[in-house]
Coordinates of C-alpha atoms and ligand atoms in Angstrom, one line a residue:
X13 CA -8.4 -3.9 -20.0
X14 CA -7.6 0.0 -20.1
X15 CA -4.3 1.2 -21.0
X16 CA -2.8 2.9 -18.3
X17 CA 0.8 4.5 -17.7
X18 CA 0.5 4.7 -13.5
X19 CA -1.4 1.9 -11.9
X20 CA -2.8 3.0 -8.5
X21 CA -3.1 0.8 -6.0
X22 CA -6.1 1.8 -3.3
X23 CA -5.2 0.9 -0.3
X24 CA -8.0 3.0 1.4
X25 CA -9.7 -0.3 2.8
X26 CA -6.6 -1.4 4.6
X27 CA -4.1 1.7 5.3
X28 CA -6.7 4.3 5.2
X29 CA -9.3 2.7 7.6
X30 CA -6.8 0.6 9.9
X31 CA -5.4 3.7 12.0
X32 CA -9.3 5.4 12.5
X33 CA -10.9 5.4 15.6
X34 CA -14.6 5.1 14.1
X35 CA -15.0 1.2 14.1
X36 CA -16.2 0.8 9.9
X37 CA -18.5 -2.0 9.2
X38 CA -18.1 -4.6 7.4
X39 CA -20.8 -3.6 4.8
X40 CA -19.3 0.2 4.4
X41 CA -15.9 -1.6 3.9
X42 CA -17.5 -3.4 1.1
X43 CA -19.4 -0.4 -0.3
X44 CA -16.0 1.4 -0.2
X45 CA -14.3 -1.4 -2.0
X46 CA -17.3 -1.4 -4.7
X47 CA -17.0 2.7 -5.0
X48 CA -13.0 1.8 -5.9
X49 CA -14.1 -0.5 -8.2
X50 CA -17.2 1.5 -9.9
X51 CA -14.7 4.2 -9.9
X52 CA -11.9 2.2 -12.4
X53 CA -9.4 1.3 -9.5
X54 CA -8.4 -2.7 -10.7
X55 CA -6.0 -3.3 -7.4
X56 CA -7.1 -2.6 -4.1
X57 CA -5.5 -3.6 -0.9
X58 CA -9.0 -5.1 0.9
X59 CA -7.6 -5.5 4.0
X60 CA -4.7 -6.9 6.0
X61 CA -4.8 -10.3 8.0
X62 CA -3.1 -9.6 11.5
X63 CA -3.7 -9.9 14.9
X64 CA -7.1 -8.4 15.6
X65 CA -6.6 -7.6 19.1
X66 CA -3.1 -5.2 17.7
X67 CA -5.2 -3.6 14.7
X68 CA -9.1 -3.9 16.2
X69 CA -10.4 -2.1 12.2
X70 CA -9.4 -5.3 10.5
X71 CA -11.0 -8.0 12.7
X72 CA -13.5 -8.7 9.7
X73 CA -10.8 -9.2 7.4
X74 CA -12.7 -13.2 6.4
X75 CA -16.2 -11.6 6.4
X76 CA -15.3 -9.0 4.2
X77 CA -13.4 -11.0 1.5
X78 CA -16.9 -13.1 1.6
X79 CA -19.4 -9.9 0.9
X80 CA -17.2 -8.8 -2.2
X81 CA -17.7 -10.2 -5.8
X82 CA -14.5 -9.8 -7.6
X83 CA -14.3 -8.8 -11.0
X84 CA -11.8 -11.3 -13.5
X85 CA -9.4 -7.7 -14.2
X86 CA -9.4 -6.7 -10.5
X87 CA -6.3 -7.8 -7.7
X88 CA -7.8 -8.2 -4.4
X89 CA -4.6 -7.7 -2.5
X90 CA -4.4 -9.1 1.4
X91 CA -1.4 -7.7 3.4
X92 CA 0.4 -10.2 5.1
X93 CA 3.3 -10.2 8.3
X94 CA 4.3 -14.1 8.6
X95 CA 2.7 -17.4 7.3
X96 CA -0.3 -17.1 9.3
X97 CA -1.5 -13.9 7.6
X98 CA -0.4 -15.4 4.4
X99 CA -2.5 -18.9 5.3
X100 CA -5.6 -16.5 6.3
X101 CA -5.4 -14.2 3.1
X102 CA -5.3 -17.6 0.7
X103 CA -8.4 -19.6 2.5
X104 CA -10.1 -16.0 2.1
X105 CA -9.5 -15.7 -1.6
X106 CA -7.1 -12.9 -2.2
X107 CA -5.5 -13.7 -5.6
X108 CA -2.6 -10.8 -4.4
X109 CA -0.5 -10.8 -1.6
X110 CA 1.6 -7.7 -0.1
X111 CA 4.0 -8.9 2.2
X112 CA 5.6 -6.4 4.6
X113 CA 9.2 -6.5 5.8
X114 CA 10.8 -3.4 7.5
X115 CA 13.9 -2.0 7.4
X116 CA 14.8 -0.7 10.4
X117 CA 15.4 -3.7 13.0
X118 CA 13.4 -1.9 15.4
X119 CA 10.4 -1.3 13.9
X120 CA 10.2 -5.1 12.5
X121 CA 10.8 -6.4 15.6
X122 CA 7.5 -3.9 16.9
X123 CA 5.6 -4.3 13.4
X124 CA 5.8 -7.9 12.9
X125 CA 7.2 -9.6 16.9
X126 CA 9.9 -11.1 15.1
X127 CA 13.7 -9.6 14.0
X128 CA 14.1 -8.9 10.1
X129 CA 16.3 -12.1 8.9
X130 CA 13.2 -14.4 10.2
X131 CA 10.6 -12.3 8.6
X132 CA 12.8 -12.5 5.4
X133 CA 13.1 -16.3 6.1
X134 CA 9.3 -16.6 6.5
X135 CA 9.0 -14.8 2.9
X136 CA 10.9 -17.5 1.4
X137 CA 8.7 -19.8 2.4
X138 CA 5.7 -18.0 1.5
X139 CA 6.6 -17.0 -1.5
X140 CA 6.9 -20.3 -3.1
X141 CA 3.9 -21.5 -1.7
X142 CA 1.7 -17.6 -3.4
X143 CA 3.9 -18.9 -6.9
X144 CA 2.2 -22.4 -6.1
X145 CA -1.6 -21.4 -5.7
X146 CA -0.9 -18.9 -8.9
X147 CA -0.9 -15.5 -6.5
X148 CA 0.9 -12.4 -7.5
X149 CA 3.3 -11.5 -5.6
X150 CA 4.8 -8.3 -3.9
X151 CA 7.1 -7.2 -1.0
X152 CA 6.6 -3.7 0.8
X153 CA 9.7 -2.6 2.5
X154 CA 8.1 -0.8 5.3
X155 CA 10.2 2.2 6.4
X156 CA 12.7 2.6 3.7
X157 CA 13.1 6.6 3.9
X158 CA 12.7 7.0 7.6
X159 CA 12.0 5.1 11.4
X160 CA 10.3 6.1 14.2
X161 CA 12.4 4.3 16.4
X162 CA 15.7 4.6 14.7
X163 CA 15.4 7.7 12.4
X164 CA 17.5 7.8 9.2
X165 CA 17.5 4.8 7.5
X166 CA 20.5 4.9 5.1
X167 CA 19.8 3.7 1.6
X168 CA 22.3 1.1 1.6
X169 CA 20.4 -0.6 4.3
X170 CA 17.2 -0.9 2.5
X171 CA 19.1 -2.0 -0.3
X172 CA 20.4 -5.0 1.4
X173 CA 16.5 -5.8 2.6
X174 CA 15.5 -5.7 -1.2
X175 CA 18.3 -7.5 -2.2
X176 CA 17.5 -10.3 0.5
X177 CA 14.0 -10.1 -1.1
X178 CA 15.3 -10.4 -4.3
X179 CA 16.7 -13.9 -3.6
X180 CA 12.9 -14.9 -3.8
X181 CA 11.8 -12.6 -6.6
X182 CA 8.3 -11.4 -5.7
X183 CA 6.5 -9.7 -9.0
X184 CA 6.4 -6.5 -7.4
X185 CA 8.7 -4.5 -4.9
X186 CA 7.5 -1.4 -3.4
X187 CA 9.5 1.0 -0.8
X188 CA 7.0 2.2 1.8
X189 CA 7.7 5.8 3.4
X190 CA 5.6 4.6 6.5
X191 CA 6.3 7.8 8.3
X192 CA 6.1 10.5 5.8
X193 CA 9.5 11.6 6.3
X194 CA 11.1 11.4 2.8
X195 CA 11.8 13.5 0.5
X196 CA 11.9 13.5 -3.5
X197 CA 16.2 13.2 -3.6
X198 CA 15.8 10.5 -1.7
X199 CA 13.3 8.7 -3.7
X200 CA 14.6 9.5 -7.3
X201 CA 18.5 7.7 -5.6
X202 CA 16.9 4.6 -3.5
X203 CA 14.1 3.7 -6.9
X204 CA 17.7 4.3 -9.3
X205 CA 19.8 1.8 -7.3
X206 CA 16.6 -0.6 -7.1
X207 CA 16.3 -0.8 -10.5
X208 CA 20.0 -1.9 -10.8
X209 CA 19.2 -4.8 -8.6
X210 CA 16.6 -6.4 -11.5
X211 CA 15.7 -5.3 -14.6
X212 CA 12.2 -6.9 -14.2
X213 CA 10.5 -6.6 -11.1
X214 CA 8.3 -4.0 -11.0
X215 CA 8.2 -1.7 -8.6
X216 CA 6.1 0.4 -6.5
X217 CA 6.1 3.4 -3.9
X218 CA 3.3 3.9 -0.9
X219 CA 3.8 7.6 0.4
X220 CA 2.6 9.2 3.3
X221 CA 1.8 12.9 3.4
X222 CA 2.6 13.5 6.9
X223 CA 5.7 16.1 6.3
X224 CA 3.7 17.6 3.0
X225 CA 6.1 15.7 0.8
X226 CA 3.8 12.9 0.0
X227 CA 3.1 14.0 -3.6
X228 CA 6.5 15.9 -4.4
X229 CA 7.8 12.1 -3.5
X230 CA 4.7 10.7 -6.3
X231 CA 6.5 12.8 -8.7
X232 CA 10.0 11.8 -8.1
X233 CA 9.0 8.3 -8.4
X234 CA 6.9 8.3 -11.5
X235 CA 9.6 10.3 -13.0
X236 CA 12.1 7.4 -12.1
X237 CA 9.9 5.2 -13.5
X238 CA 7.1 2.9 -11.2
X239 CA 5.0 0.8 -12.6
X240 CA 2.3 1.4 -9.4
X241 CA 1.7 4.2 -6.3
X242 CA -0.2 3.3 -3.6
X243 CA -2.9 5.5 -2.9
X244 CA -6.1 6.0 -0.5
X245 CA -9.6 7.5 -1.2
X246 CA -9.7 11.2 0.7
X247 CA -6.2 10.7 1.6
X248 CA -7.0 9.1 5.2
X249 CA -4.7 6.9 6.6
X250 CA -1.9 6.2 8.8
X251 CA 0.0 3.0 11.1
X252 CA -0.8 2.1 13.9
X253 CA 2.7 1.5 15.5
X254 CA 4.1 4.7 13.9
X255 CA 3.5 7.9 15.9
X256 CA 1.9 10.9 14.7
X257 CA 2.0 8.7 10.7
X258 CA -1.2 10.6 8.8
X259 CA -2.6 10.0 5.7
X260 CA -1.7 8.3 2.7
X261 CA -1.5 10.2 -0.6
X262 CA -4.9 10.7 -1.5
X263 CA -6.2 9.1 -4.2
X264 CA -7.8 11.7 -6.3
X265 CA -4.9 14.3 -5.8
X266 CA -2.2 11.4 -7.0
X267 CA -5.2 11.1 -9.9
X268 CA -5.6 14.7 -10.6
X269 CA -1.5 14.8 -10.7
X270 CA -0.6 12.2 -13.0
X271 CA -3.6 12.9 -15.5
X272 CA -2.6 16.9 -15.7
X273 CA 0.8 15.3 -16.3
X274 CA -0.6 13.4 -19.2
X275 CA 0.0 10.3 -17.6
X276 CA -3.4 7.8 -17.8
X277 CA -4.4 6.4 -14.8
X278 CA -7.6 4.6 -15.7
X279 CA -9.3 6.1 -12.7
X280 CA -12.3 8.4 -12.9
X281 CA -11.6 11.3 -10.6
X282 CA -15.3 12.7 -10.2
X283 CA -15.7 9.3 -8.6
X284 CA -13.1 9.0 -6.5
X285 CA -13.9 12.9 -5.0
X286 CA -17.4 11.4 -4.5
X287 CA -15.9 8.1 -2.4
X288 CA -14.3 10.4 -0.4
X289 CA -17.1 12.7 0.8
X290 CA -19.1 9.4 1.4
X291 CA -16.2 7.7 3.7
X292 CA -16.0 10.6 5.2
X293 CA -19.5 10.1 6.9
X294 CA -18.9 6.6 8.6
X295 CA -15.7 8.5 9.6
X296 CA -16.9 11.1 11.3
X297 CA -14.4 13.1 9.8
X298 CA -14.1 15.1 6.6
X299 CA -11.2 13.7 3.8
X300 CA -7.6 15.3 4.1
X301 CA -7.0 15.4 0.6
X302 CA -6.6 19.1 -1.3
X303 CA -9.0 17.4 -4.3
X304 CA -12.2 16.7 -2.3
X305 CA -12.5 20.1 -1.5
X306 CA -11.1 22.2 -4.4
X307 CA -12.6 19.8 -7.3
X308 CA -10.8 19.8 -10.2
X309 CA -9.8 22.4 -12.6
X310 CA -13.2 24.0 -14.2
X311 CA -14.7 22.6 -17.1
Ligands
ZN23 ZN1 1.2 3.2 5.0

């Protein structure tokens, strides 16, 4: 396996496709997935298993999972909201899950139909049965830097989620900026007190560029230390249940950024620019990100 220093998650299957109004098929899902792959991305979040009726994009979640071959170095990571999700992304074959809490009691009870303590009473549960069928294991705290409903969310209560989580250890903890609202200060405090809850999880951020402080935020967390950044090819992207959300951090800026950094992120960034342009067609819509259209720096 290739050494990297920043492992970046593409979630352009799930977060970058589940908020567009062009219905994708199931094949360019898959030929998305295998562009990811061809490209040296080794965890993708394929798609989320939720209500099809609230997110219509991921109603093929099954039928996708059964066109794609998965390589023995790749995570094919299903999202999750309560057991059922969890039940459906097992039978499909996902040998990740990402289960979401959120940390604003409004937005979990909107996200997910249930208040937080039973979503964080439904991870216990799940997460002994993922340990038991030899999944990895992660927790997105959804909302950690800023709510829709609520507005600030203060640090100390997204601390008390991930501590909650903790209780259950998942192998990977991630704090989600759902909105796009944060900012790098906030980042570089919530990802310092994280680490002082366990030495050993690893952890991970998932930015959204919706305020323009999607990749100042990247920065603030690789320099505090993440193991992983979620990421989405051409930088589409956004949640349904959050107003106005847009686009994750594209993949092949976040690429171009940690590379020029001289941080290795496996990930060929000619390829990824190419992804981009090509999802851009079923789209119907040309990719956000700064890198699909500037390129990189001249050879
Ligand atoms: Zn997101």
């Amino acid at each position: 396996m290739k050494q990297v220093d920043v492992e970046i998650v593409e979630v352009s299957p799930r977060d970058g496709l589940q908020n567009e109004k062009a219905l994708i098929s199931t094949a360019d899902k898959a030929e998305l997935i295998n562009r990811a792959l061809a490209a040296g991305l080794r965890r993708l979040e394929v798609t989320s298993f939720v209500n099809p009726k609230r997110v219509p994009q991921m109603a093929d979640s099954e039928a996708l999972m059964a066109q794609l071959t998965r390589p023995d170095d790749v995570g094919f990571i299903g999202l999750a909201l309560n057991q059922r999700g969890f039940d459906r992304a097992l039978a499909a074959g996902c040998n990740e899950v990402n289960f979401v809490v959120v940390a604003s009691e409004t937005f979990n009870q909107r996200n997910q139909g249930v208040p937080v303590a039973e979503t964080l009473a439904s991870w216990a549960v799940i997460r002994n049965q993922a340990k038991a069928a030899g999944l990895l294991t992660s927790v997105t705290i959804g909302a950690s830097f800023g709510c829709p409903f609520e507005g600030e969310v203060p640090a100390s209560r997204v601390l008390q989620i991930a501590e909650a989580v903790m209780q259950h250890a998942p192998d990977e903890l991630a704090f989600a900026d759902t909105i796009g609202c944060g900012v790098p200060t906030q980042v570089t405090q919530l990802l310092k007190e994280a680490r002082g809850l366990s030495s050993d999880v690893r952890l991970r951020c998932h930015f959204h560029n919706t305020r323009g402080t999607g990749i100042a935020n990247v920065v603030a967390a690789v320099e505090a230390g993440v193991h992983a950044i979620d990421a989405s090819i051409g930088g589409f992207g956004g949640c349904p249940f959050a107003p106005a959300a847009t686009g994750n951090v594209a993949t092949e800026d976040v690429v171009y950024l940690l590379e020029r950094m001289g941080l290795r992120t496996g990930v060929d960034l000619d390829a990824v620019i190419a992804a981009a342009h090509w999802i851009a067609g079923p789209l119907g819509k040309s990719a956000p990100s700064a890198l699909s259209r500037a390129g990189g720096i001249p050879a």
